[in-house]
Short mmCIF file of C-alpha atoms in Angstrom, two decimals:
data_model
loop_
_atom_site.label_atom_id
_atom_site.label_comp_id
_atom_site.label_asym_id
_atom_site.label_seq_id
_atom_site.Cartn_x
_atom_site.Cartn_y
_atom_site.Cartn_z
CA MET A 1234 -0.01 0.34 0.20
CA LYS A 1235 1.34 3.43 -0.97
CA GLY A 1236 2.14 5.80 2.01
CA ARG A 1237 -0.55 8.80 2.13
CA THR A 1238 2.84 11.08 2.64
CA GLU A 1239 3.62 10.10 -0.76
CA LEU A 1240 0.32 10.35 -2.39
CA THR A 1241 0.11 13.95 -0.88
CA ALA A 1242 3.31 14.98 -1.79
CA SER A 1243 3.03 14.25 -5.42
CA GLU A 1244 -0.53 16.09 -5.89
CA SER A 1245 0.24 18.76 -2.87
CA ALA A 1246 -0.85 21.66 -5.31
CA PHE A 1247 -4.31 22.86 -4.34
CA PRO A 1248 -6.47 24.42 -5.68
CA ARG A 1249 -6.84 21.08 -7.77
CA TYR A 1250 -8.90 21.18 -10.73
CA LYS A 1251 -10.48 17.84 -11.94
CA ALA A 1252 -12.28 17.43 -15.20
CA VAL A 1253 -15.84 15.75 -14.10
CA ALA A 1254 -17.20 13.97 -17.81
CA ALA A 1255 -17.98 16.83 -19.72
CA HIS A 1256 -20.10 19.00 -18.22
CA ALA A 1257 -18.42 19.53 -14.55
CA VAL A 1258 -14.73 20.67 -12.88
CA LEU A 1259 -14.37 19.71 -9.34
CA VAL A 1260 -12.22 22.22 -7.49
CA GLU A 1261 -10.42 20.53 -4.51
CA PHE A 1262 -8.72 22.92 -1.94
CA GLY A 1263 -7.85 19.72 0.78
CA GLU A 1264 -8.44 16.75 1.91
CA GLU A 1265 -9.76 17.33 5.23
CA ILE A 1266 -12.59 18.56 7.28
CA ASP A 1267 -11.02 21.88 7.97
CA ASP A 1268 -12.35 25.55 8.75
CA ARG A 1269 -9.66 27.30 6.47
CA VAL A 1270 -10.16 24.77 3.61
CA HIS A 1271 -14.07 25.06 4.20
CA ALA A 1272 -13.61 28.77 4.01
CA ARG A 1273 -11.78 29.04 0.66
CA VAL A 1274 -14.63 26.51 -0.58
CA LEU A 1275 -17.23 29.29 0.43
CA ALA A 1276 -15.15 31.92 -1.03
CA LEU A 1277 -15.38 30.74 -4.24
CA ASP A 1278 -18.65 29.28 -3.91
CA ALA A 1279 -19.99 33.08 -3.53
CA ALA A 1280 -17.63 34.25 -6.05
CA VAL A 1281 -19.02 32.00 -9.08
CA CYS A 1282 -22.55 32.43 -7.79
CA ARG A 1283 -21.86 36.39 -8.24
CA PHE A 1284 -20.04 36.42 -11.33
CA PRO A 1285 -21.95 33.53 -13.45
CA PHE A 1286 -20.04 32.66 -16.80
CA PRO A 1287 -21.79 31.62 -20.01
CA GLY A 1288 -23.09 28.00 -19.88
CA PHE A 1289 -22.73 27.88 -16.18
CA LEU A 1290 -25.56 25.56 -14.63
CA GLU A 1291 -24.92 24.77 -10.77
CA VAL A 1292 -22.34 25.12 -8.17
CA VAL A 1293 -22.17 22.69 -5.12
CA PRO A 1294 -19.94 23.29 -2.40
CA ALA A 1295 -18.66 20.58 0.09
CA TYR A 1296 -16.07 19.94 2.90
CA ALA A 1297 -13.08 20.49 1.41
CA SER A 1298 -14.21 21.14 -2.76
CA LEU A 1299 -16.75 22.63 -4.93
CA LEU A 1300 -18.39 21.34 -8.30
CA VAL A 1301 -19.12 23.78 -10.97
CA SER A 1302 -21.35 22.16 -13.99
CA PHE A 1303 -21.77 23.72 -16.86
CA ASP A 1304 -23.19 23.31 -20.70
CA PRO A 1305 -20.63 21.53 -22.59
CA VAL A 1306 -22.74 22.79 -25.66
CA VAL A 1307 -21.61 26.73 -24.63
CA THR A 1308 -18.29 26.23 -23.18
CA ASP A 1309 -15.66 23.72 -21.74
CA HIS A 1310 -13.61 22.44 -19.05
CA ARG A 1311 -10.58 24.51 -19.93
CA SER A 1312 -12.50 28.02 -20.04
CA VAL A 1313 -14.03 26.92 -16.65
CA LYS A 1314 -10.98 26.53 -15.02
CA ALA A 1315 -9.77 29.52 -16.25
CA VAL A 1316 -12.74 31.44 -15.14
CA LEU A 1317 -12.45 29.82 -11.48
CA ALA A 1318 -8.44 30.56 -11.09
CA LYS A 1319 -9.24 33.94 -12.04
CA LEU A 1320 -12.20 34.11 -9.54
CA GLY A 1321 -10.26 32.37 -6.55
CA GLU A 1322 -7.67 35.18 -7.07
CA SER A 1323 -10.08 37.85 -5.16
CA ALA A 1324 -12.70 35.16 -4.36
CA ASP A 1325 -12.97 36.24 -0.19
CA VAL A 1326 -14.62 39.45 -0.61
CA TRP A 1327 -17.62 38.01 -2.15
CA THR A 1328 -18.49 35.55 0.82
CA ALA A 1329 -21.66 36.28 2.59
CA ALA A 1330 -21.69 36.80 6.72
CA PRO A 1331 -22.95 33.98 8.03
CA ALA A 1332 -26.77 33.81 9.75
CA THR A 1333 -26.93 32.21 12.97
CA HIS A 1334 -30.13 29.80 13.36
CA GLU A 1335 -31.77 28.62 16.53
CA VAL A 1336 -32.17 24.67 16.30
CA ARG A 1337 -34.63 23.63 19.39
CA VAL A 1338 -34.03 20.27 20.51
CA CYS A 1339 -35.83 17.70 23.09
CA TYR A 1340 -33.25 15.54 25.04
CA ASP A 1341 -35.91 13.82 26.50
CA GLU A 1342 -34.92 9.93 27.04
CA ASP A 1343 -37.63 8.53 24.62
CA MET A 1344 -36.54 10.71 21.69
CA ALA A 1345 -32.83 10.54 22.44
CA PRO A 1346 -32.27 6.68 22.23
CA ASP A 1347 -28.33 6.82 22.06
CA LEU A 1348 -28.00 9.61 24.97
CA ALA A 1349 -27.53 6.47 27.83
CA ALA A 1350 -24.81 5.03 25.46
CA VAL A 1351 -23.10 7.94 24.58
CA SER A 1352 -22.86 8.78 28.17
CA ALA A 1353 -21.85 5.40 29.30
CA VAL A 1354 -18.72 5.62 26.70
CA THR A 1355 -17.95 9.01 27.39
CA GLY A 1356 -17.97 8.64 31.09
CA LEU A 1357 -20.01 11.91 31.27
CA SER A 1358 -23.54 11.79 32.70
CA PRO A 1359 -26.56 12.59 30.14
CA GLU A 1360 -26.88 15.91 31.41
CA GLU A 1361 -23.15 16.43 30.80
CA VAL A 1362 -23.61 15.32 27.34
CA VAL A 1363 -26.84 17.43 26.90
CA ASN A 1364 -24.61 20.45 27.92
CA ALA A 1365 -21.79 19.60 25.49
CA HIS A 1366 -24.04 18.80 22.65
CA LEU A 1367 -25.54 22.58 23.55
CA ALA A 1368 -22.15 24.07 24.13
CA GLY A 1369 -20.48 23.32 20.38
CA ASP A 1370 -20.03 25.77 18.09
CA TYR A 1371 -21.69 24.38 14.71
CA LYS A 1372 -21.29 25.69 11.31
CA VAL A 1373 -23.49 24.35 7.90
CA TYR A 1374 -20.28 22.74 6.10
CA MET A 1375 -22.34 21.20 3.15
CA TYR A 1376 -25.58 19.61 2.12
CA GLY A 1377 -25.53 15.84 1.14
CA PHE A 1378 -27.05 12.53 0.78
CA ALA A 1379 -30.83 13.69 0.75
CA PRO A 1380 -32.68 16.55 0.22
CA GLY A 1381 -32.24 18.88 3.66
CA TYR A 1382 -29.38 17.09 5.21
CA ALA A 1383 -27.37 19.18 6.30
CA TYR A 1384 -23.74 18.40 7.73
CA LEU A 1385 -22.73 20.54 10.88
CA ALA A 1386 -19.43 20.49 12.24
CA GLY A 1387 -18.42 21.50 15.68
CA VAL A 1388 -19.37 18.57 17.89
CA PRO A 1389 -17.12 19.01 21.14
CA GLU A 1390 -14.60 16.22 21.30
CA ALA A 1391 -15.96 15.05 24.80
CA ILE A 1392 -18.95 13.66 23.11
CA GLN A 1393 -17.29 12.74 20.09
CA ARG A 1394 -18.31 8.99 19.04
CA PRO A 1395 -17.20 7.18 15.86
CA ARG A 1396 -20.43 5.99 13.52
CA LYS A 1397 -21.90 2.68 14.60
CA GLU A 1398 -20.95 -0.52 12.70
CA ALA A 1399 -24.44 -1.10 11.46
CA ALA A 1400 -27.45 1.29 10.32
CA VAL A 1401 -30.46 1.56 12.43
CA ARG A 1402 -33.76 1.55 10.32
CA GLY A 1403 -36.89 4.25 10.42
CA ILE A 1404 -35.27 6.88 12.53
CA PRO A 1405 -37.59 9.54 12.23
CA SER A 1406 -36.99 13.24 10.68
CA GLY A 1407 -35.94 15.74 13.20
CA SER A 1408 -33.35 13.37 15.07
CA VAL A 1409 -30.49 15.07 16.36
CA LEU A 1410 -27.52 12.95 15.31
CA ILE A 1411 -23.82 13.09 15.56
CA ALA A 1412 -20.86 11.15 14.61
CA GLY A 1413 -17.22 12.01 15.08
CA PRO A 1414 -17.46 16.15 14.95
CA GLN A 1415 -20.36 16.11 12.91
CA CYS A 1416 -24.06 16.63 13.72
CA LEU A 1417 -27.22 16.34 11.62
CA VAL A 1418 -30.86 16.84 12.15
CA SER A 1419 -32.56 14.27 9.69
CA THR A 1420 -35.35 15.88 7.66
CA LEU A 1421 -36.62 12.47 6.36
CA THR A 1422 -37.49 8.72 8.05
CA MET A 1423 -34.33 6.93 7.42
CA PRO A 1424 -31.90 4.71 8.29
CA THR A 1425 -28.78 6.14 10.21
CA GLY A 1426 -25.82 4.82 11.87
CA TRP A 1427 -25.02 8.03 13.75
CA TRP A 1428 -25.81 8.22 17.32
CA ILE A 1429 -29.27 9.61 18.13
CA ILE A 1430 -29.15 12.32 20.97
CA GLY A 1431 -32.63 14.20 20.63
CA ARG A 1432 -35.21 15.55 18.32
CA SER A 1433 -35.88 18.53 17.21
CA PRO A 1434 -39.17 20.45 15.93
CA THR A 1435 -37.66 23.02 13.88
CA ALA A 1436 -38.00 22.47 9.79
CA ILE A 1437 -34.56 22.33 8.34
CA LEU A 1438 -36.53 21.25 5.10
CA ASP A 1439 -39.79 23.26 4.65
CA ARG A 1440 -41.53 21.05 2.11
CA ARG A 1441 -44.43 23.66 1.48
CA SER A 1442 -42.31 26.44 0.92
CA ASP A 1443 -40.85 27.15 -2.49
CA SER A 1444 -39.39 30.45 -1.45
CA ARG A 1445 -37.21 29.43 1.41
CA PRO A 1446 -37.74 25.56 1.58
CA PHE A 1447 -34.01 24.73 2.83
CA LEU A 1448 -33.41 26.90 6.80
CA PHE A 1449 -29.60 27.22 6.32
CA ASP A 1450 -27.16 28.32 3.49
CA VAL A 1451 -23.78 26.36 3.61
CA GLY A 1452 -21.57 28.55 5.88
CA ASP A 1453 -24.37 29.38 8.74
CA ARG A 1454 -23.99 29.11 12.02
CA VAL A 1455 -26.25 26.72 14.29
CA GLN A 1456 -27.03 27.54 18.13
CA PHE A 1457 -29.19 24.54 19.54
CA LYS A 1458 -31.63 25.60 22.14
CA ARG A 1459 -32.69 22.81 24.79
CA ILE A 1460 -36.75 22.62 24.71
CA SER A 1461 -38.99 20.66 26.90
CA ARG A 1462 -41.25 17.95 25.88
CA ALA A 1463 -44.36 20.47 25.88
CA GLU A 1464 -42.54 22.68 23.56
CA PHE A 1465 -41.50 19.97 21.14
CA GLU A 1466 -45.25 19.10 21.29
CA ALA A 1467 -46.10 22.48 20.55
CA GLY A 1468 -44.39 22.24 17.32
CA ASP A 1469 -41.83 24.59 15.08
CA THR A 1470 -43.16 28.22 16.39
CA PRO A 1471 -41.01 29.24 19.32
CA MET B 881 -62.01 22.69 -20.65
CA SER B 882 -62.03 19.04 -21.18
CA GLU B 883 -60.93 17.18 -18.36
CA THR B 884 -59.84 13.48 -18.57
CA VAL B 885 -59.67 10.73 -15.90
CA LEU B 886 -57.55 7.72 -15.70
CA VAL B 887 -57.65 5.09 -13.19
CA VAL B 888 -54.53 2.92 -11.87
CA ASP B 889 -55.59 -0.84 -12.49
CA HIS B 890 -52.40 -2.21 -12.07
CA VAL B 891 -49.29 -0.15 -11.36
CA GLY B 892 -45.32 -2.26 -10.55
CA PRO B 893 -42.74 -0.44 -8.45
CA LEU B 894 -41.01 2.42 -9.84
CA VAL B 895 -43.47 4.00 -11.85
CA SER B 896 -43.76 7.68 -10.96
CA VAL B 897 -44.21 11.06 -12.25
CA GLN B 898 -41.56 13.34 -13.99
CA ASP B 899 -40.92 16.41 -15.74
CA VAL B 900 -37.71 17.49 -16.97
CA GLY B 901 -36.78 17.81 -13.11
CA ARG B 902 -35.45 20.33 -11.00
CA PRO B 903 -31.86 21.43 -11.30
CA SER B 904 -29.69 23.89 -9.22
CA TYR B 905 -30.45 22.49 -5.79
CA MET B 906 -27.67 20.00 -5.41
CA ARG B 907 -26.42 22.26 -2.95
CA TYR B 908 -29.49 21.62 -0.77
CA GLY B 909 -29.12 17.92 -1.19
CA VAL B 910 -31.11 17.50 -3.85
CA PRO B 911 -30.65 15.89 -6.86
CA ALA B 912 -32.07 16.78 -10.19
CA SER B 913 -34.33 13.53 -10.68
CA GLY B 914 -36.49 14.00 -13.77
CA PRO B 915 -36.39 11.10 -16.10
CA MET B 916 -34.00 8.24 -16.32
CA ASP B 917 -34.18 8.56 -20.05
CA ARG B 918 -34.65 12.26 -21.30
CA LEU B 919 -34.36 11.61 -24.71
CA SER B 920 -37.87 9.30 -24.77
CA PHE B 921 -39.19 11.38 -22.26
CA ALA B 922 -38.97 14.30 -24.69
CA ALA B 923 -39.76 12.60 -27.71
CA ALA B 924 -43.19 11.16 -26.02
CA ASN B 925 -43.79 14.82 -25.35
CA ILE B 926 -43.12 16.68 -28.81
CA ALA B 927 -44.57 13.44 -30.81
CA ILE B 928 -47.87 14.66 -29.45
CA GLY B 929 -47.43 18.30 -30.03
CA ASN B 930 -46.30 19.02 -26.44
CA PRO B 931 -43.51 21.05 -25.18
CA SER B 932 -40.71 18.66 -24.46
CA TYR B 933 -40.81 19.30 -20.57
CA LEU B 934 -44.30 18.70 -19.52
CA SER B 935 -45.28 16.12 -16.88
CA ALA B 936 -45.30 12.35 -18.52
CA ILE B 937 -45.49 9.08 -16.45
CA GLU B 938 -42.43 7.18 -16.36
CA VAL B 939 -43.06 3.37 -16.65
CA SER B 940 -40.68 0.65 -15.24
CA MET B 941 -40.33 -2.83 -15.70
CA GLY B 942 -43.14 -3.17 -13.31
CA GLY B 943 -45.61 -1.96 -16.19
CA LEU B 944 -48.71 -0.02 -16.11
CA THR B 945 -52.31 -0.46 -16.54
CA LEU B 946 -54.93 2.44 -16.67
CA ASP B 947 -58.75 2.44 -17.50
CA CYS B 948 -60.18 5.35 -19.29
CA VAL B 949 -63.12 6.32 -17.11
CA SER B 950 -64.01 9.62 -18.53
CA GLY B 951 -63.53 11.95 -21.48
CA GLU B 952 -60.78 11.03 -24.26
CA VAL B 953 -57.04 12.04 -24.63
CA THR B 954 -54.19 11.58 -27.04
CA PHE B 955 -51.48 9.91 -25.73
CA ALA B 956 -47.90 9.08 -26.74
CA ILE B 957 -45.48 5.89 -25.60
CA ALA B 958 -41.73 6.54 -26.11
CA GLY B 959 -38.75 4.60 -24.41
CA GLY B 960 -37.52 1.01 -24.58
CA GLY B 961 -39.38 -1.57 -26.36
CA PHE B 962 -42.41 -2.17 -24.22
CA ILE B 963 -45.64 -4.07 -25.42
CA VAL B 964 -48.76 -2.03 -25.38
CA GLN B 965 -52.17 -2.74 -25.31
CA HIS B 966 -54.99 -0.51 -26.05
CA ALA B 967 -58.56 -1.19 -26.92
CA ASP B 968 -58.08 -3.82 -29.43
CA HIS B 969 -54.83 -3.02 -30.61
CA ARG B 970 -51.75 -4.65 -29.59
CA GLY B 971 -48.10 -3.09 -30.73
CA GLY B 972 -44.88 -1.49 -29.13
CA SER B 973 -43.91 1.73 -27.36
CA TRP B 974 -43.30 4.44 -30.00
CA ILE B 975 -46.54 5.24 -30.86
CA VAL B 976 -49.20 7.90 -30.51
CA SER B 977 -52.90 7.13 -30.11
CA THR B 978 -56.24 7.88 -28.46
CA MET B 979 -57.78 6.55 -25.63
CA ARG B 980 -61.57 7.31 -24.80
CA ALA B 981 -63.81 6.75 -22.02
CA GLY B 982 -64.41 2.53 -21.32
CA GLU B 983 -61.26 1.80 -22.86
CA ARG B 984 -58.27 0.46 -21.44
CA LEU B 985 -54.53 0.63 -21.80
CA ILE B 986 -51.75 -1.84 -20.96
CA ILE B 987 -48.06 -1.00 -20.87
CA ARG B 988 -45.62 -3.99 -19.76
CA PRO B 989 -42.26 -5.21 -20.86
CA GLY B 990 -40.91 -6.24 -23.89
CA HIS B 991 -37.81 -7.62 -25.21
CA TRP B 992 -35.73 -4.66 -24.41
CA GLY B 993 -35.51 -1.40 -22.44
CA CYS B 994 -36.39 -0.64 -18.83
CA TRP B 995 -38.33 2.78 -19.04
CA THR B 996 -40.75 4.10 -21.14
CA TYR B 997 -42.85 7.61 -21.27
CA LEU B 998 -46.59 7.88 -21.35
CA ALA B 999 -47.63 11.71 -22.35
CA PHE B 1000 -50.78 13.18 -22.82
CA ALA B 1001 -51.73 15.84 -24.92
CA GLY B 1002 -53.17 18.25 -22.39
CA ARG B 1003 -51.64 18.64 -18.68
CA LEU B 1004 -51.10 15.96 -16.11
CA SER B 1005 -52.33 17.19 -12.32
CA ALA B 1006 -49.50 16.20 -9.77
CA PRO B 1007 -48.33 18.35 -7.22
CA THR B 1008 -45.10 19.83 -7.29
CA TRP B 1009 -41.91 20.50 -5.22
CA LEU B 1010 -39.60 23.33 -5.47
CA GLY B 1011 -41.11 23.99 -9.28
CA SER B 1012 -41.12 20.25 -10.29
CA ALA B 1013 -43.50 17.40 -10.62
CA SER B 1014 -40.49 15.15 -10.86
CA THR B 1015 -40.62 12.58 -8.63
CA HIS B 1016 -37.86 12.29 -5.98
CA ALA B 1017 -37.92 8.19 -5.16
CA LEU B 1018 -36.10 8.47 -1.74
CA SER B 1019 -38.58 10.88 -0.34
CA GLY B 1020 -41.23 10.84 -2.49
CA PHE B 1021 -41.58 14.38 -2.99
CA GLY B 1022 -42.88 15.72 -6.21
CA GLY B 1023 -45.91 14.29 -8.79
CA GLY B 1024 -45.38 11.12 -6.46
CA ARG B 1025 -45.33 7.19 -7.52
CA LEU B 1026 -48.32 5.71 -8.82
CA GLU B 1027 -50.58 3.66 -6.59
CA LYS B 1028 -53.17 1.19 -7.48
CA ALA B 1029 -56.67 2.79 -7.79
CA ALA B 1030 -55.45 6.35 -8.12
CA ALA B 1031 -57.01 8.73 -10.71
CA LEU B 1032 -54.80 10.61 -12.59
CA THR B 1033 -56.83 13.99 -14.12
CA ILE B 1034 -55.22 14.93 -17.13
CA THR B 1035 -56.76 18.62 -17.65
CA GLU B 1036 -57.16 20.86 -20.94
CA ALA B 1037 -56.79 17.38 -22.51
CA GLU B 1038 -57.48 17.12 -26.43
CA VAL B 1039 -57.61 14.63 -28.88
CA ARG B 1040 -55.12 15.31 -31.82
CA SER B 1041 -55.82 12.58 -34.18
CA GLU B 1042 -53.32 14.23 -36.36
CA ARG B 1043 -50.78 13.35 -34.58
CA GLU B 1044 -51.52 9.28 -34.38
CA GLY B 1045 -49.09 6.94 -35.73
CA ALA B 1046 -45.53 5.56 -35.03
CA ILE B 1047 -42.82 7.48 -33.24
CA PRO B 1048 -39.29 6.62 -34.93
CA CYS B 1049 -36.89 5.60 -31.99
CA PRO B 1050 -33.74 7.24 -32.21
CA VAL B 1051 -30.37 5.89 -32.10
CA GLY B 1052 -29.69 7.47 -28.88
CA ALA B 1053 -32.85 6.03 -27.05
CA ARG B 1054 -31.53 2.48 -27.58
CA PRO B 1055 -29.72 0.24 -25.13
CA ARG B 1056 -26.07 1.03 -25.45
CA SER B 1057 -23.25 -1.31 -23.94
CA GLU B 1058 -20.19 0.44 -24.60
CA LEU B 1059 -20.06 3.87 -22.27
CA LYS B 1060 -17.63 6.50 -22.88
CA ALA B 1061 -16.21 7.66 -19.78
CA VAL B 1062 -13.89 10.03 -18.05
CA LEU B 1063 -11.27 9.31 -15.51
CA GLY B 1064 -11.79 10.68 -11.99
CA PRO B 1065 -12.51 12.72 -10.23
CA GLN B 1066 -10.86 10.45 -7.53
CA ASP B 1067 -9.02 8.40 -9.74
CA ARG B 1068 -6.01 9.28 -7.26
CA PHE B 1069 -7.16 6.56 -4.66
CA PHE B 1070 -6.77 3.74 -7.67
CA ASP B 1071 -3.25 2.50 -8.96
CA ALA B 1072 -2.73 2.07 -13.13
CA GLY B 1073 -3.46 -1.78 -12.89
CA THR B 1074 -7.26 -1.12 -11.64
CA ILE B 1075 -7.66 1.93 -13.90
CA GLU B 1076 -7.07 -0.43 -16.45
CA THR B 1077 -9.32 -3.01 -15.63
CA LEU B 1078 -12.06 -0.62 -15.39
CA PHE B 1079 -11.59 0.13 -19.23
CA SER B 1080 -10.73 -3.41 -20.34
CA ALA B 1081 -12.95 -5.49 -18.66
CA GLN B 1082 -16.76 -6.77 -18.73
CA TYR B 1083 -19.22 -5.32 -16.64
CA GLN B 1084 -23.03 -6.38 -15.93
CA LEU B 1085 -25.82 -4.79 -14.59
CA THR B 1086 -27.07 -6.50 -11.68
CA ASP B 1087 -30.71 -6.27 -10.33
CA ALA B 1088 -29.41 -3.69 -7.70
CA TYR B 1089 -31.06 -1.16 -10.22
CA ASP B 1090 -33.34 1.74 -9.42
CA ARG B 1091 -33.67 5.32 -9.84
CA MET B 1092 -30.62 6.16 -7.40
CA GLY B 1093 -27.88 3.71 -9.40
CA VAL B 1094 -27.06 0.57 -10.95
CA ARG B 1095 -24.36 -1.64 -9.04
CA LEU B 1096 -22.57 -3.74 -11.39
CA ARG B 1097 -20.95 -7.32 -11.35
CA GLY B 1098 -17.52 -7.53 -12.43
CA PRO B 1099 -13.82 -7.51 -11.85
CA ALA B 1100 -13.22 -5.67 -8.07
CA LEU B 1101 -12.02 -2.34 -8.28
CA SER B 1102 -9.71 -2.33 -5.22
CA LEU B 1103 -8.45 0.86 -3.69
CA SER B 1104 -4.66 1.21 -3.49
CA ALA B 1105 -4.88 3.77 -0.82
CA PRO B 1106 -6.55 3.90 2.42
CA LEU B 1107 -9.73 5.88 2.05
CA SER B 1108 -9.88 9.24 4.02
CA MET B 1109 -11.87 11.74 2.11
CA PRO B 1110 -14.70 13.89 3.09
CA SER B 1111 -17.55 13.46 1.14
CA GLU B 1112 -17.41 15.06 -2.08
CA PRO B 1113 -20.46 16.08 -4.79
CA ILE B 1114 -21.30 13.20 -6.74
CA VAL B 1115 -23.01 13.83 -10.84
CA ARG B 1116 -25.23 11.52 -12.50
CA GLY B 1117 -22.94 8.93 -14.25
CA SER B 1118 -20.62 8.96 -11.10
CA ILE B 1119 -19.04 5.62 -10.80
CA GLN B 1120 -18.76 5.08 -7.38
CA ILE B 1121 -16.52 2.32 -5.78
CA SER B 1122 -17.54 1.15 -2.40
CA GLY B 1123 -15.22 -0.38 0.20
CA ASP B 1124 -15.30 -3.69 -1.49
CA GLY B 1125 -14.27 -2.66 -4.69
CA VAL B 1126 -17.94 -2.85 -6.57
CA PRO B 1127 -19.12 -0.12 -8.61
CA THR B 1128 -22.45 1.33 -8.93
CA VAL B 1129 -23.20 3.91 -11.75
CA LEU B 1130 -25.01 6.90 -10.10
CA LEU B 1131 -28.11 8.07 -11.88
CA ALA B 1132 -31.25 10.84 -11.58
CA ASP B 1133 -31.98 10.18 -8.07
CA HIS B 1134 -28.43 10.12 -6.64
CA GLN B 1135 -27.44 11.46 -3.30
CA THR B 1136 -25.56 14.50 -3.86
CA THR B 1137 -22.21 14.04 -2.05
CA GLY B 1138 -20.45 10.74 -1.01
CA GLY B 1139 -17.30 9.73 1.01
CA TYR B 1140 -16.59 6.95 -1.66
CA PRO B 1141 -14.11 7.38 -4.72
CA LYS B 1142 -15.46 8.20 -8.10
CA ILE B 1143 -12.85 6.35 -10.04
CA ALA B 1144 -14.70 7.92 -13.60
CA THR B 1145 -17.88 9.38 -14.78
CA VAL B 1146 -19.81 8.44 -17.55
CA VAL B 1147 -20.71 11.17 -20.16
CA ASP B 1148 -24.03 12.68 -19.55
CA ALA B 1149 -24.98 12.15 -23.45
CA ASP B 1150 -24.48 7.99 -23.33
CA LEU B 1151 -27.01 7.60 -19.65
CA ASP B 1152 -29.83 7.75 -21.85
CA ALA B 1153 -29.06 4.67 -23.97
CA PHE B 1154 -26.93 3.10 -20.82
CA VAL B 1155 -30.77 3.06 -18.50
CA GLN B 1156 -31.81 0.96 -21.31
CA LEU B 1157 -29.95 -2.06 -20.33
CA ARG B 1158 -31.26 -4.44 -18.39
CA PRO B 1159 -30.17 -6.30 -15.44
CA ARG B 1160 -27.61 -8.94 -16.55
CA ASP B 1161 -26.51 -6.78 -19.57
CA ASN B 1162 -22.99 -6.43 -20.56
CA VAL B 1163 -21.32 -3.03 -20.25
CA THR B 1164 -17.46 -1.94 -20.71
CA PHE B 1165 -16.21 1.60 -20.50
CA ARG B 1166 -14.25 3.18 -22.89
CA ARG B 1167 -11.95 5.88 -21.61
CA ILE B 1168 -12.16 9.13 -23.43
CA THR B 1169 -10.38 12.76 -22.41
CA PRO B 1170 -12.42 15.89 -21.12
CA GLU B 1171 -12.19 17.10 -24.84
CA GLN B 1172 -13.23 14.13 -26.43
CA ALA B 1173 -16.07 13.96 -23.94
CA VAL B 1174 -16.97 17.52 -24.92
CA GLU B 1175 -17.04 17.08 -28.67
CA HIS B 1176 -19.14 13.95 -27.52
CA ALA B 1177 -21.82 15.98 -25.61
CA ARG B 1178 -22.18 18.61 -28.73
CA SER B 1179 -22.37 16.31 -31.54
CA ARG B 1180 -24.87 13.80 -29.56
CA ALA B 1181 -26.98 17.40 -28.42
CA SER B 1182 -26.73 18.35 -32.14
CA VAL B 1183 -28.02 14.95 -33.11
CA ASN B 1184 -31.20 15.02 -30.55
CA ARG B 1185 -32.31 18.46 -31.06
CA ARG B 1186 -32.58 17.24 -34.92
CA TYR B 1187 -34.25 14.25 -34.54
CA LEU B 1188 -36.86 16.13 -31.86
CA ALA B 1189 -37.41 19.09 -34.43
CA ALA B 1190 -38.17 16.69 -36.92
CA LEU B 1191 -40.68 15.03 -34.68
CA GLY B 1192 -42.47 18.41 -33.68
#
């Protein structure tokens, strides 16, 4: 097996531009989840949205990379790469100031089936796990997997757990999940291998809205707020 | 305004409402969805004089039987080699005809193809999400899957007798077993021999085939470097390699990001023909450069444009 250092050394130049089929360029700024790397993703994302080029179709930010797709009838990889490289030179001036969103969470036992397990492995009491989760500084790194699945990073080290060996099925939407430094509030009933530590009535995905269907933009901050069962049952409106 | 109502008597899995899809929401985790075979979908609409983007029904190999309970409407069926029975007539897909109250339409798989499109001269009533009636399989958002006993309503339904007859099936909508693909973007996880295997070995479609993607069977494509990459965006056509070396080609309802490396990407222009292959059909990948891929996309777009213009 090749060493990782060798692999990195031979391809160390970031940003790295990779052609994707006939219609996209993937721009990679790094290979790890890192706030500075992500800041570069956000900066180029904002610049491309602000100055769309002829043939531009869509830009998709991720943890450390950005996918820019285009109409191959209008332009090609080389032209798009040149535009992106140019935009990248002064990109960070266009980054939007992040909004902060409050996401309300009920941590009652029946809504947090894994709270006890996280407590047992970390040696913290369930109450301390909840407080640690509430104290985290969360940022929206990307959406992925399924509609409205916003990947937040910022889970405090004390309660970080690797994902479970196997996924558990039928986890209801609104579940507050953690794995490693990541946290996610699910929007569909789906299987998950992450740890379920609460449930939120805050709609990250609003099916009925066409004007603002998604609560967060990538780059936004999130503050979790503890609510009682009564408040949870009262629904989304604070 | 004339309204036609059709009732679902039988429906297989993966039969859903689709329009051109909802591009531009990948950044929120939403793939474009839309028809698996976009060329056949457009052909069905244009053959009955519709704009190319109107909502139609995507029929899988599970088939569909509809009873017309009121009204009348001209319809088109394009895509794959399906068997179509309507009133006393039995034939294949690639047909325009008119359905009247009391008549039954049966669509079932024939000799080739996985997907066919049923479009109506009128407006198919269906819920939309983010401006599109395309059904996203995982969530069910959009126009939705068809269910037994459900009623389909076509508003502004018209009879366009002058449109009736055969629709020519274009080469681009016939199954293709040699697919053009561009290396990467995460080819760095694979050694030269593995990449050579992808572009020389024969693979076979498996039954693990739905609107999200199709898993292939064939020589394993093992990672040469330990997998440590944060999730990166996926496109329709990405060839994703899971930890055990198994390739999956991602399709219309693909997840928008993934942490498995994408060794290569099938060019979009070949995907309409690819999805008409069936499980157990063979497929090979031919490596082309990004420049050749752009050329290919342009020539395919021009051929498709001329074909659709001739139908209109």
